[in-house]
Tab-separated table of N, CA and C in Angstrom:
chain	number	residue	atom	x	y	z
Y	193	MET	N	10.506	132.423	11.127
Y	193	MET	CA	10.788	131.020	11.289
Y	193	MET	C	11.372	131.143	9.724
Y	194	TYR	N	12.675	130.610	9.557
Y	194	TYR	CA	13.446	130.642	8.184
Y	194	TYR	C	13.362	128.560	7.291
Y	195	PHE	N	13.226	128.951	6.493
Y	195	PHE	CA	13.749	127.409	5.394
Y	195	PHE	C	14.255	127.432	5.297
Y	196	ALA	N	15.138	127.035	4.648
Y	196	ALA	CA	16.997	126.826	4.278
Y	196	ALA	C	17.067	126.043	3.549
Y	197	ALA	N	17.344	125.392	2.006
Y	197	ALA	CA	18.089	124.034	0.920
Y	197	ALA	C	18.462	125.023	0.050
Y	198	LEU	N	19.273	123.298	0.180
Y	198	LEU	CA	20.986	123.786	-0.780
Y	198	LEU	C	20.076	122.606	-2.504
Y	199	LEU	N	20.665	123.570	-3.563
Y	199	LEU	CA	20.240	122.547	-4.504
Y	199	LEU	C	21.110	122.557	-5.126
Y	200	ALA	N	22.316	121.409	-5.575
Y	200	ALA	CA	23.440	121.018	-6.445
Y	200	ALA	C	22.877	120.314	-7.425
Y	201	ARG	N	23.654	120.866	-8.629
Y	201	ARG	CA	23.888	120.197	-9.298
Y	201	ARG	C	24.555	119.173	-9.661
Y	202	THR	N	24.091	118.057	-10.129
Y	202	THR	CA	24.841	116.606	-10.626
Y	202	THR	C	24.899	116.622	-12.028
Y	203	GLU	N	25.424	115.284	-12.512
Y	203	GLU	CA	25.157	115.142	-13.894
Y	203	GLU	C	24.081	114.204	-14.171
Y	204	ASP	N	23.405	113.855	-13.297
Y	204	ASP	CA	21.751	113.515	-13.456
Y	204	ASP	C	20.738	114.369	-12.944
Y	205	GLY	N	20.822	115.633	-12.537
Y	205	GLY	CA	19.653	116.612	-12.453
Y	205	GLY	C	19.839	117.496	-10.769
Y	206	TRP	N	19.163	117.710	-10.602
Y	206	TRP	CA	19.201	118.145	-8.934
Y	206	TRP	C	18.995	117.606	-7.856
Y	207	VAL	N	19.880	117.838	-7.020
Y	207	VAL	CA	19.819	117.087	-6.000
Y	207	VAL	C	18.869	117.942	-4.638
Y	208	ALA	N	18.438	117.928	-4.202
Y	208	ALA	CA	17.638	119.173	-2.185
Y	208	ALA	C	18.515	117.944	-1.756
Y	209	SER	N	18.731	119.220	-0.531
Y	209	SER	CA	19.174	118.993	0.835
Y	209	SER	C	18.816	120.093	1.368
Y	210	ASP	N	17.756	120.075	3.596
Y	210	ASP	CA	16.858	120.972	3.702
Y	210	ASP	C	18.461	121.147	4.355
Y	211	THR	N	18.685	121.989	5.021
Y	211	THR	CA	20.040	122.833	5.692
Y	211	THR	C	19.999	123.614	6.707
Y	212	GLU	N	20.967	123.211	7.928
Y	212	GLU	CA	20.701	124.323	9.468
Y	212	GLU	C	21.468	125.168	8.425
Y	213	LEU	N	21.572	126.615	8.759
Y	213	LEU	CA	22.384	128.266	9.214
Y	213	LEU	C	23.117	128.508	10.000
Y	214	ASP	N	22.625	127.674	11.257
Y	214	ASP	CA	23.275	127.878	13.013
Y	214	ASP	C	24.098	128.508	12.924
Y	215	ASP	N	25.375	128.355	12.011
Y	215	ASP	CA	26.929	128.227	11.529
Y	215	ASP	C	27.203	129.350	10.922
Y	216	VAL	N	26.132	129.801	9.815
Y	216	VAL	CA	26.413	130.467	9.314
Y	216	VAL	C	26.409	131.994	9.887
Y	217	GLU	N	27.463	132.960	9.658
Y	217	GLU	CA	27.850	133.893	10.433
Y	217	GLU	C	28.384	134.945	8.747
Y	218	THR	N	28.473	134.786	7.651
Y	218	THR	CA	28.676	135.404	6.688
Y	218	THR	C	28.403	135.018	5.225
Y	219	LEU	N	28.471	135.496	4.657
Y	219	LEU	CA	27.847	135.179	3.145
Y	219	LEU	C	29.047	134.017	2.652
Y	220	SER	N	30.118	134.118	3.316
Y	220	SER	CA	31.339	133.268	2.921
Y	220	SER	C	30.993	131.787	4.110
Y	221	ASP	N	30.597	132.211	5.099
Y	221	ASP	CA	30.285	130.863	5.266
Y	221	ASP	C	29.226	130.153	4.917
Y	222	LEU	N	28.394	130.655	3.875
Y	222	LEU	CA	27.533	129.875	3.667
Y	222	LEU	C	28.236	129.822	2.087
Y	223	ALA	N	28.536	130.196	1.618
Y	223	ALA	CA	29.230	129.926	0.560
Y	223	ALA	C	30.035	128.739	0.465
Y	224	ASP	N	30.948	128.727	1.606
Y	224	ASP	CA	31.249	127.882	2.322
Y	224	ASP	C	30.294	126.125	2.243
Y	225	LEU	N	29.669	126.292	2.844
Y	225	LEU	CA	27.881	125.331	2.337
Y	225	LEU	C	27.976	125.003	1.639
Y	226	ALA	N	27.347	125.982	0.834
Y	226	ALA	CA	27.229	125.100	-0.967
Y	226	ALA	C	28.137	124.854	-1.205
Y	227	ARG	N	29.509	125.417	-1.473
Y	227	ARG	CA	30.328	124.149	-2.192
Y	227	ARG	C	30.801	122.922	-1.439
Y	228	ASP	N	30.645	122.842	-0.359
Y	228	ASP	CA	31.116	121.071	0.301
Y	228	ASP	C	29.852	120.563	0.044
Y	229	ALA	N	28.597	121.404	-0.247
Y	229	ALA	CA	27.066	120.130	-1.320
Y	229	ALA	C	27.716	119.789	-2.310
Y	230	SER	N	28.787	120.938	-3.090
Y	230	SER	CA	29.129	120.536	-4.843
Y	230	SER	C	29.815	119.142	-4.513
Y	231	VAL	N	29.463	118.885	-6.301
Y	231	VAL	CA	29.563	117.719	-7.205
Y	231	VAL	C	30.364	118.430	-8.016
Y	232	ASN	N	31.995	118.195	-8.081
Y	232	ASN	CA	32.792	118.098	-8.691
Y	232	ASN	C	32.556	120.122	-9.207
Y	233	GLU	N	32.397	120.024	-8.030
Y	233	GLU	CA	32.335	122.198	-8.433
Y	233	GLU	C	31.389	122.499	-9.009
Y	234	ASP	N	30.545	122.015	-9.273
Y	234	ASP	CA	29.338	122.203	-9.731
Y	234	ASP	C	28.008	123.011	-9.486
Y	235	THR	N	27.570	123.437	-10.237
Y	235	THR	CA	26.638	125.126	-9.794
Y	235	THR	C	25.742	124.115	-7.986
Y	236	VAL	N	25.467	125.049	-7.231
Y	236	VAL	CA	24.541	124.841	-6.142
Y	236	VAL	C	24.221	126.145	-5.951
Y	237	LEU	N	23.027	126.339	-5.627
Y	237	LEU	CA	22.648	126.775	-5.321
Y	237	LEU	C	21.278	127.008	-3.548
Y	238	ALA	N	21.021	128.036	-2.984
Y	238	ALA	CA	21.284	128.273	-1.830
Y	238	ALA	C	19.961	128.743	-1.763
Y	239	PHE	N	18.855	128.357	-0.864
Y	239	PHE	CA	17.386	128.928	-0.971
Y	239	PHE	C	17.510	128.741	1.001
Y	240	ILE	N	17.414	130.799	1.087
Y	240	ILE	CA	16.579	130.934	2.194
Y	240	ILE	C	15.958	131.753	1.948
Y	241	GLU	N	14.421	131.192	3.296
Y	241	GLU	CA	13.239	132.258	2.334
Y	241	GLU	C	12.853	132.639	4.363
Y	242	GLN	N	12.531	133.748	4.541
Y	242	GLN	CA	11.443	133.803	5.706
Y	242	GLN	C	10.276	134.017	6.050
Y	243	GLU	N	8.978	133.080	6.148
Y	243	GLU	CA	7.881	132.899	6.076
Y	243	GLU	C	7.115	133.807	4.813
Y	244	ASP	N	7.379	133.734	3.584
Y	244	ASP	CA	6.949	134.112	2.824
Y	244	ASP	C	6.898	135.873	3.105
Y	245	THR	N	7.735	136.845	3.375
Y	245	THR	CA	8.222	137.920	3.631
Y	245	THR	C	9.276	137.943	2.274
Y	246	TRP	N	10.610	137.273	1.855
Y	246	TRP	CA	11.093	137.907	1.611
Y	246	TRP	C	11.780	136.375	1.081
Y	247	PHE	N	12.670	136.645	-0.004
Y	247	PHE	CA	13.441	135.228	-0.147
Y	247	PHE	C	14.825	135.675	-0.553
Y	248	GLY	N	15.578	134.501	-0.438
Y	248	GLY	CA	16.767	135.549	-0.786
Y	248	GLY	C	17.401	133.796	-1.696
Y	249	ILE	N	18.967	133.596	-2.512
Y	249	ILE	CA	18.623	132.868	-3.417
Y	249	ILE	C	20.419	133.354	-3.385
Y	250	VAL	N	21.288	132.702	-3.210
Y	250	VAL	CA	23.074	132.971	-3.367
Y	250	VAL	C	23.862	131.746	-3.988
Y	251	ARG	N	24.002	131.903	-5.763
Y	251	ARG	CA	24.875	130.809	-6.584
Y	251	ARG	C	26.181	130.926	-6.185
Y	252	VAL	N	26.627	129.113	-6.711
Y	252	VAL	CA	27.468	129.248	-6.041
Y	252	VAL	C	27.976	129.051	-7.092
Y	253	ASP	N	28.832	129.205	-7.784
Y	253	ASP	CA	29.526	127.906	-9.107
Y	253	ASP	C	31.028	127.954	-8.892
Y	254	GLY	N	31.452	126.732	-8.275
Y	254	GLY	CA	32.585	126.698	-7.955
Y	254	GLY	C	32.592	127.044	-7.463
Y	255	GLU	N	34.999	127.702	-7.261
Y	255	GLU	CA	35.461	128.728	-6.242
Y	255	GLU	C	34.836	130.422	-7.337
Y	256	ASP	N	34.155	130.329	-8.047
Y	256	ASP	CA	34.123	131.353	-8.535
Y	256	ASP	C	32.900	132.441	-7.763
Y	257	ASP	N	32.756	133.991	-6.952
Y	257	ASP	CA	32.478	134.634	-6.061
Y	257	ASP	C	31.008	134.470	-6.278
Y	258	PRO	N	30.612	134.043	-4.877
Y	258	PRO	CA	28.316	133.674	-4.894
Y	258	PRO	C	27.668	134.950	-5.370
Y	259	ARG	N	26.871	134.157	-6.344
Y	259	ARG	CA	25.698	136.165	-6.489
Y	259	ARG	C	24.061	135.862	-6.205
Y	260	VAL	N	24.121	136.864	-5.503
Y	260	VAL	CA	23.112	136.934	-4.463
Y	260	VAL	C	22.070	138.000	-5.338
Y	261	PHE	N	20.936	137.344	-5.042
Y	261	PHE	CA	19.904	137.618	-5.096
Y	261	PHE	C	18.747	137.738	-3.873
Y	262	VAL	N	18.059	138.749	-3.508
Y	262	VAL	CA	17.180	139.427	-2.532
Y	262	VAL	C	15.899	139.621	-3.045
Y	263	SER	N	14.654	139.000	-3.151
Y	263	SER	CA	13.698	139.367	-3.110
Y	263	SER	C	13.206	140.699	-2.584
Y	264	ASP	N	12.997	141.248	-1.377
Y	264	ASP	CA	12.578	142.156	-1.171
Y	264	ASP	C	13.868	143.313	0.221
Y	265	ALA	N	14.830	143.256	-0.288
Y	265	ALA	CA	15.945	144.158	0.874
Y	265	ALA	C	15.407	144.698	2.063
Y	266	ALA	N	14.395	145.984	1.310
Y	266	ALA	CA	13.648	146.394	3.266
Y	266	ALA	C	13.944	145.463	4.417
Y	267	SER	N	12.624	144.414	3.638
Y	267	SER	CA	12.031	143.311	4.632
Y	267	SER	C	14.137	142.714	5.084
Y	268	ALA	N	14.114	141.107	3.607
Y	268	ALA	CA	15.348	141.206	4.298
Y	268	ALA	C	16.537	141.866	5.678
Y	269	ALA	N	16.293	142.920	5.251
Y	269	ALA	CA	17.596	143.789	6.022
Y	269	ALA	C	17.352	143.658	8.222
Y	270	ARG	N	16.167	143.400	7.622
Y	270	ARG	CA	15.230	143.583	9.202
Y	270	ARG	C	15.696	141.814	9.615
Y	271	SER	N	16.103	140.996	9.015
Y	271	SER	CA	16.552	139.794	9.915
Y	271	SER	C	17.601	139.623	10.332
Y	272	SER	N	18.055	138.900	10.435
Y	272	SER	CA	19.517	138.498	10.511
Y	272	SER	C	20.493	137.823	9.418
Y	273	TYR	N	19.599	136.385	9.102
Y	273	TYR	CA	20.445	135.874	7.169
Y	273	TYR	C	19.702	137.147	6.464
Y	274	GLY	N	19.149	137.671	6.530
Y	274	GLY	CA	18.245	138.866	5.125
Y	274	GLY	C	19.197	140.063	5.099
Y	275	ALA	N	19.981	140.318	6.694
Y	275	ALA	CA	21.019	141.711	7.223
Y	275	ALA	C	22.010	140.545	5.703
Y	276	MET	N	22.852	139.570	6.484
Y	276	MET	CA	23.926	139.386	6.326
Y	276	MET	C	23.685	139.409	4.500
Y	277	LEU	N	23.250	138.909	3.968
Y	277	LEU	CA	22.490	138.841	2.522
Y	277	LEU	C	22.916	140.678	1.614
Y	278	THR	N	22.070	141.225	1.761
Y	278	THR	CA	21.458	142.795	1.431
Y	278	THR	C	23.098	143.232	2.214
Y	279	ASP	N	23.172	144.059	3.853
Y	279	ASP	CA	25.032	144.008	3.674
Y	279	ASP	C	25.776	144.436	2.241
Y	280	GLU	N	25.853	142.371	2.450
Y	280	GLU	CA	27.261	142.497	1.407
Y	280	GLU	C	27.056	143.001	0.076
Y	281	LEU	N	25.496	142.884	-0.502
Y	281	LEU	CA	24.986	143.791	-1.382
Y	281	LEU	C	25.214	144.949	-1.898
Y	282	LEU	N	24.740	145.734	-0.345
Y	282	LEU	CA	24.619	147.639	-0.915
Y	282	LEU	C	26.763	147.564	-0.111
Y	283	GLY	N	27.174	146.912	-0.293
Y	283	GLY	CA	28.920	146.914	0.143
Y	283	GLY	C	29.428	147.237	1.275
Y	284	LYS	N	28.343	146.868	2.600
Y	284	LYS	CA	28.455	147.140	3.700
Y	284	LYS	C	29.506	146.464	4.324
Y	285	ASP	N	30.232	146.161	5.110
Y	285	ASP	CA	31.207	145.275	5.919
Y	285	ASP	C	31.329	146.401	7.477
Y	286	GLU	N	32.008	144.577	7.965
Y	286	GLU	CA	32.112	145.413	9.869
Y	286	GLU	C	33.146	146.879	9.669
Y	287	GLU	N	34.058	147.008	8.700
Y	287	GLU	CA	34.748	148.211	9.464
Y	287	GLU	C	33.688	149.595	8.840
Y	288	ASP	N	33.411	149.273	7.710
Y	288	ASP	CA	31.972	150.104	7.945
Y	288	ASP	C	31.090	150.622	9.162
Y	289	ASP	N	30.798	149.364	9.438
Y	289	ASP	CA	30.394	149.154	11.103
Y	289	ASP	C	30.414	150.494	12.524
Y	290	GLU	N	31.849	149.667	11.687
Y	290	GLU	CA	32.675	150.590	13.479
Y	290	GLU	C	32.886	151.919	12.911
Y	291	LEU	N	33.677	152.715	11.392
Y	291	LEU	CA	33.467	153.666	11.379
Y	291	LEU	C	32.245	154.617	11.662
Y	292	ASP	N	30.924	154.496	11.726
Y	292	ASP	CA	29.957	154.785	11.379
Y	292	ASP	C	29.714	155.011	12.995
Y	293	SER	N	30.595	154.170	13.821
Y	293	SER	CA	30.465	154.944	14.995
Y	293	SER	C	30.976	155.449	16.147
Y	294	LEU	N	32.227	156.143	15.242
Y	294	LEU	CA	33.374	156.997	14.970
Y	294	LEU	C	32.482	158.405	15.418
Y	295	ASP	N	33.104	159.577	15.575
Y	295	ASP	CA	32.671	161.110	14.981
Y	295	ASP	C	33.636	161.276	14.190
Y	296	LEU	N	33.394	161.459	13.230
Y	296	LEU	CA	34.208	161.484	11.772
Y	296	LEU	C	33.513	162.710	11.475
Y	297	ASP	N	32.330	163.896	11.604
Y	297	ASP	CA	31.928	164.670	10.751
Y	297	ASP	C	33.234	166.264	10.944
Y	298	GLY	N	33.781	165.394	11.353
Y	298	GLY	CA	34.648	167.309	11.510
Y	298	GLY	C	34.656	168.043	12.475
Y	299	THR	N	33.558	167.969	13.512
Y	299	THR	CA	33.052	168.886	14.541
Y	299	THR	C	33.837	168.759	15.864
Y	300	GLU	N	33.770	169.474	16.228
Y	300	GLU	CA	34.691	169.127	18.262
Y	300	GLU	C	33.766	168.804	18.763
Y	301	ASP	N	34.608	167.784	19.734
Y	301	ASP	CA	33.028	167.317	21.510
Y	301	ASP	C	32.469	168.648	22.174
Y	302	GLY	N	31.177	168.651	21.879
Y	302	GLY	CA	30.600	169.703	22.000
Y	302	GLY	C	29.932	170.463	20.827
Y	303	GLU	N	30.789	170.631	19.928
Y	303	GLU	CA	29.810	171.440	19.192
Y	303	GLU	C	28.955	171.076	18.109
Y	304	PRO	N	27.746	171.209	18.009
Y	304	PRO	CA	26.271	171.263	17.016
Y	304	PRO	C	26.389	170.560	16.059
Y	305	GLU	N	26.290	169.558	15.791
Y	305	GLU	CA	26.204	169.097	14.119
Y	305	GLU	C	25.354	170.066	12.854
Y	306	ALA	N	25.648	170.495	11.601
Y	306	ALA	CA	25.059	171.735	11.428
Y	306	ALA	C	23.893	170.533	10.882
Y	307	GLU	N	22.641	171.370	10.920
Y	307	GLU	CA	21.582	170.515	10.760
Y	307	GLU	C	21.180	170.138	9.192
Y	308	GLU	N	21.579	170.700	8.307
Y	308	GLU	CA	21.439	169.713	7.326
Y	308	GLU	C	22.208	168.769	7.407
Y	309	ASP	N	21.946	167.811	6.289
Y	309	ASP	CA	23.365	166.205	5.808
Y	309	ASP	C	23.026	164.821	6.656
Y	310	THR	N	21.791	165.291	7.978
Y	310	THR	CA	22.159	164.850	9.377
Y	310	THR	C	21.416	163.506	9.015
Y	311	ALA	N	20.457	162.608	8.396
Y	311	ALA	CA	20.229	161.803	7.253
Y	311	ALA	C	21.081	161.249	6.642
Y	312	ASP	N	21.788	160.263	6.589
Y	312	ASP	CA	22.851	160.061	5.200
Y	312	ASP	C	22.101	158.806	4.431
Y	313	ASP	N	21.211	158.846	3.285
Y	313	ASP	CA	20.481	158.031	2.501
Y	313	ASP	C	21.516	157.131	2.181
Y	314	SER	N	22.546	156.600	1.677
Y	314	SER	CA	23.423	156.147	1.469
Y	314	SER	C	23.352	154.630	2.286
Y	315	ASP	N	23.122	155.059	3.371
Y	315	ASP	CA	22.389	153.311	4.367
Y	315	ASP	C	21.248	152.692	4.375
Y	316	ALA	N	20.290	153.444	3.524
Y	316	ALA	CA	18.897	153.268	3.291
Y	316	ALA	C	18.796	152.193	2.461
Y	317	VAL	N	18.355	150.636	2.889
Y	317	VAL	CA	18.120	149.513	1.918
Y	317	VAL	C	17.216	149.643	1.351
Y	318	PRO	N	16.873	149.463	-0.267
Y	318	PRO	CA	15.678	149.908	-1.102
Y	318	PRO	C	14.444	149.454	-1.025
Y	319	VAL	N	13.351	149.373	-0.801
Y	319	VAL	CA	12.751	148.588	-0.915
Y	319	VAL	C	12.521	147.621	-2.436
Y	320	GLY	N	11.926	146.405	-2.631
Y	320	GLY	CA	12.085	145.446	-3.358
Y	320	GLY	C	13.621	144.813	-4.117
Y	321	PRO	N	13.558	144.174	-4.688
Y	321	PRO	CA	14.367	143.394	-5.586
Y	321	PRO	C	15.479	143.598	-5.322
Y	322	LEU	N	17.355	143.091	-4.949
Y	322	LEU	CA	18.219	143.837	-4.890
Y	322	LEU	C	18.880	142.663	-5.624
Y	323	GLY	N	19.931	142.859	-6.133
Y	323	GLY	CA	21.599	142.285	-6.729
Y	323	GLY	C	20.447	141.102	-7.981
Y	324	ASP	N	21.565	139.911	-8.550
Y	324	ASP	CA	21.578	140.071	-9.783
Y	324	ASP	C	20.643	139.061	-9.973
Y	325	SER	N	20.266	139.564	-10.361
Y	325	SER	CA	18.400	139.002	-10.850
Y	325	SER	C	18.554	138.091	-12.308
Y	326	GLY	N	19.580	138.116	-12.541
Y	326	GLY	CA	19.800	136.946	-14.174
Y	326	GLY	C	20.744	136.187	-13.477
Y	327	LEU	N	20.807	135.972	-12.074
Y	327	LEU	CA	21.583	134.034	-11.602
Y	327	LEU	C	20.601	132.866	-11.882
Y	328	LEU	N	19.520	133.114	-12.280
Y	328	LEU	CA	18.820	132.082	-12.631
Y	328	LEU	C	18.480	131.698	-14.342
Y	329	ALA	N	19.071	132.753	-14.688
Y	329	ALA	CA	18.622	132.610	-16.607
Y	329	ALA	C	18.769	131.077	-17.757
Y	330	ASP	N	20.105	131.410	-17.119
Y	330	ASP	CA	21.091	130.264	-17.678
Y	330	ASP	C	20.188	128.986	-17.088
Y	331	LEU	N	19.348	128.575	-16.223
Y	331	LEU	CA	18.664	127.464	-15.604
Y	331	LEU	C	17.102	127.450	-16.098
Y	332	GLY	N	16.775	128.498	-16.688
Y	332	GLY	CA	14.890	128.378	-17.401
Y	332	GLY	C	14.337	129.724	-16.356
Y	333	MET	N	15.361	130.414	-16.181
Y	333	MET	CA	13.925	131.842	-15.240
Y	333	MET	C	14.780	132.691	-15.461
Y	334	SER	N	14.216	133.556	-16.154
Y	334	SER	CA	14.195	134.965	-16.718
Y	334	SER	C	14.489	136.083	-15.341
Y	335	ALA	N	15.001	137.074	-15.878
Y	335	ALA	CA	15.516	137.813	-14.718
Y	335	ALA	C	13.188	138.602	-14.183
Y	336	LYS	N	13.434	138.523	-15.155
Y	336	LYS	CA	11.589	139.178	-14.829
Y	336	LYS	C	11.054	138.490	-13.915
Y	337	GLU	N	11.068	137.192	-14.960
Y	337	GLU	CA	10.510	135.896	-14.161
Y	337	GLU	C	10.795	136.098	-12.608
Y	338	LEU	N	11.833	136.219	-12.016
Y	338	LEU	CA	12.401	136.058	-11.017
Y	338	LEU	C	12.224	136.658	-9.992
Y	339	CYS	N	11.716	138.788	-10.510
Y	339	CYS	CA	11.556	139.454	-9.557
Y	339	CYS	C	10.325	139.521	-9.660
Y	340	ALA	N	9.077	138.810	-10.257
Y	340	ALA	CA	7.703	138.876	-10.242
Y	340	ALA	C	7.478	137.764	-9.416
Y	341	LEU	N	8.252	137.155	-8.879
Y	341	LEU	CA	7.399	136.182	-7.827
Y	341	LEU	C	7.139	136.677	-6.134
Y	342	ASN	N	6.575	136.175	-5.702
Y	342	ASN	CA	5.473	136.706	-4.196
Y	342	ASN	C	5.746	135.755	-3.231
Y	343	SER	N	4.797	135.206	-2.948
Y	343	SER	CA	4.630	133.510	-2.363
Y	343	SER	C	4.980	132.101	-2.546
Y	344	ASP	N	5.500	131.163	-2.146
Y	344	ASP	CA	5.773	130.407	-2.794
Y	344	ASP	C	6.991	130.343	-3.577
Y	345	ALA	N	7.575	131.340	-3.700
Y	345	ALA	CA	8.484	131.503	-4.938
Y	345	ALA	C	9.697	130.772	-4.856
Y	346	LEU	N	10.041	129.577	-3.622
Y	346	LEU	CA	10.976	128.747	-4.174
Y	346	LEU	C	10.263	127.047	-5.186
Y	347	THR	N	9.444	127.058	-4.304
Y	347	THR	CA	8.502	125.892	-5.276
Y	347	THR	C	8.837	125.963	-6.173
Y	348	GLU	N	8.639	127.907	-7.094
Y	348	GLU	CA	7.934	127.637	-8.178
Y	348	GLU	C	9.736	127.877	-8.912
Y	349	ILE	N	11.107	128.423	-8.127
Y	349	ILE	CA	12.090	128.556	-8.719
Y	349	ILE	C	12.376	126.572	-9.260
Y	350	ALA	N	12.119	125.797	-8.112
Y	350	ALA	CA	12.255	124.613	-8.242
Y	350	ALA	C	11.582	123.594	-9.119
Y	351	ASP	N	9.970	124.297	-9.477
Y	351	ASP	CA	9.633	124.172	-10.658
Y	351	ASP	C	10.349	123.819	-12.083
Y	352	THR	N	10.898	125.424	-12.398
Y	352	THR	CA	11.638	125.600	-13.332
Y	352	THR	C	12.855	124.929	-13.159
Y	353	LEU	N	13.676	124.616	-12.166
Y	353	LEU	CA	15.220	123.611	-12.092
Y	353	LEU	C	13.892	121.953	-12.913
Y	354	GLY	N	13.222	121.368	-12.616
Y	354	GLY	CA	12.386	120.006	-11.802
Y	354	GLY	C	13.358	119.698	-10.439
Y	355	THR	N	12.450	120.498	-9.949
Y	355	THR	CA	13.148	119.540	-8.841
Y	355	THR	C	12.043	119.214	-7.725
Y	356	SER	N	10.887	120.254	-7.837
Y	356	SER	CA	9.916	120.390	-6.941
Y	356	SER	C	9.016	119.462	-6.082
Y	357	GLU	N	9.508	118.649	-6.852
Y	357	GLU	CA	9.266	116.906	-5.523
Y	357	GLU	C	10.698	116.914	-4.514
Y	358	MET	N	11.958	116.950	-5.199
Y	358	MET	CA	12.885	116.953	-3.804
Y	358	MET	C	12.760	117.644	-2.985
Y	359	LEU	N	12.705	119.337	-3.529
Y	359	LEU	CA	12.071	120.621	-2.799
Y	359	LEU	C	11.256	120.598	-1.593
Y	360	GLU	N	9.928	119.653	-1.971
Y	360	GLU	CA	9.027	119.817	-1.291
Y	360	GLU	C	8.949	118.175	-0.095
Y	361	ALA	N	10.311	116.990	-0.315
Y	361	ALA	CA	10.486	116.509	0.138
Y	361	ALA	C	11.502	116.598	1.459
Y	362	VAL	N	12.330	117.891	2.186
Y	362	VAL	CA	13.496	118.019	2.551
Y	362	VAL	C	12.197	119.750	3.217
Y	363	ARG	N	11.123	120.138	3.031
Y	363	ARG	CA	10.525	120.493	3.879
Y	363	ARG	C	10.213	121.045	4.779
C-alpha cells in the first residue's frame, strides 16, 4: 500500500494534499502533477511511501528538472512507483530495456556465451539511499538527517517544514 502527498510552498507556508498516483507512469508525470499543485511555480515536494519499507521525495522547483531521493533503492526497485524513481536515478529508460532483450554479445545464434561476465553489475540497484540527499537542505533538513530517517520519515520531514498537522490531516 502506498501513501502519496504533495506539499506546495506558498507565501503563507506549505499546503499539504494527498494525491492519487493512478495516472502516474513516469517521473515526468509525477513532476507534472506536482507542477499542477504549485502556486506561482514555487517549490512542490511529492512524497511517496510504501508501508515504512521505503520512501521517496521528488522536489519540483518551477520548470527545473525534478530532484529525486529514495531512502532504500533496493526495496523501492521492487515496487512499481519505486522502480520508476530508481530507474530514473540509475539512468535506465525504456530504450535500455529494449536493448537488454536483444542479443548484442557478438555471438552467433547457438554459439555459447563465454562463462565470464555473464552477470552484469551495472543493473544492480544499491541497498540504501539513492539520489539527491541534499534536496531538503535549504528547507532545514540536512542530507545526513534525511539519510538517517527510517519509519515515519514523512512525519519527521513535515515537522521540519512545519506542516505535520496538515500532513496528518491528509493521511
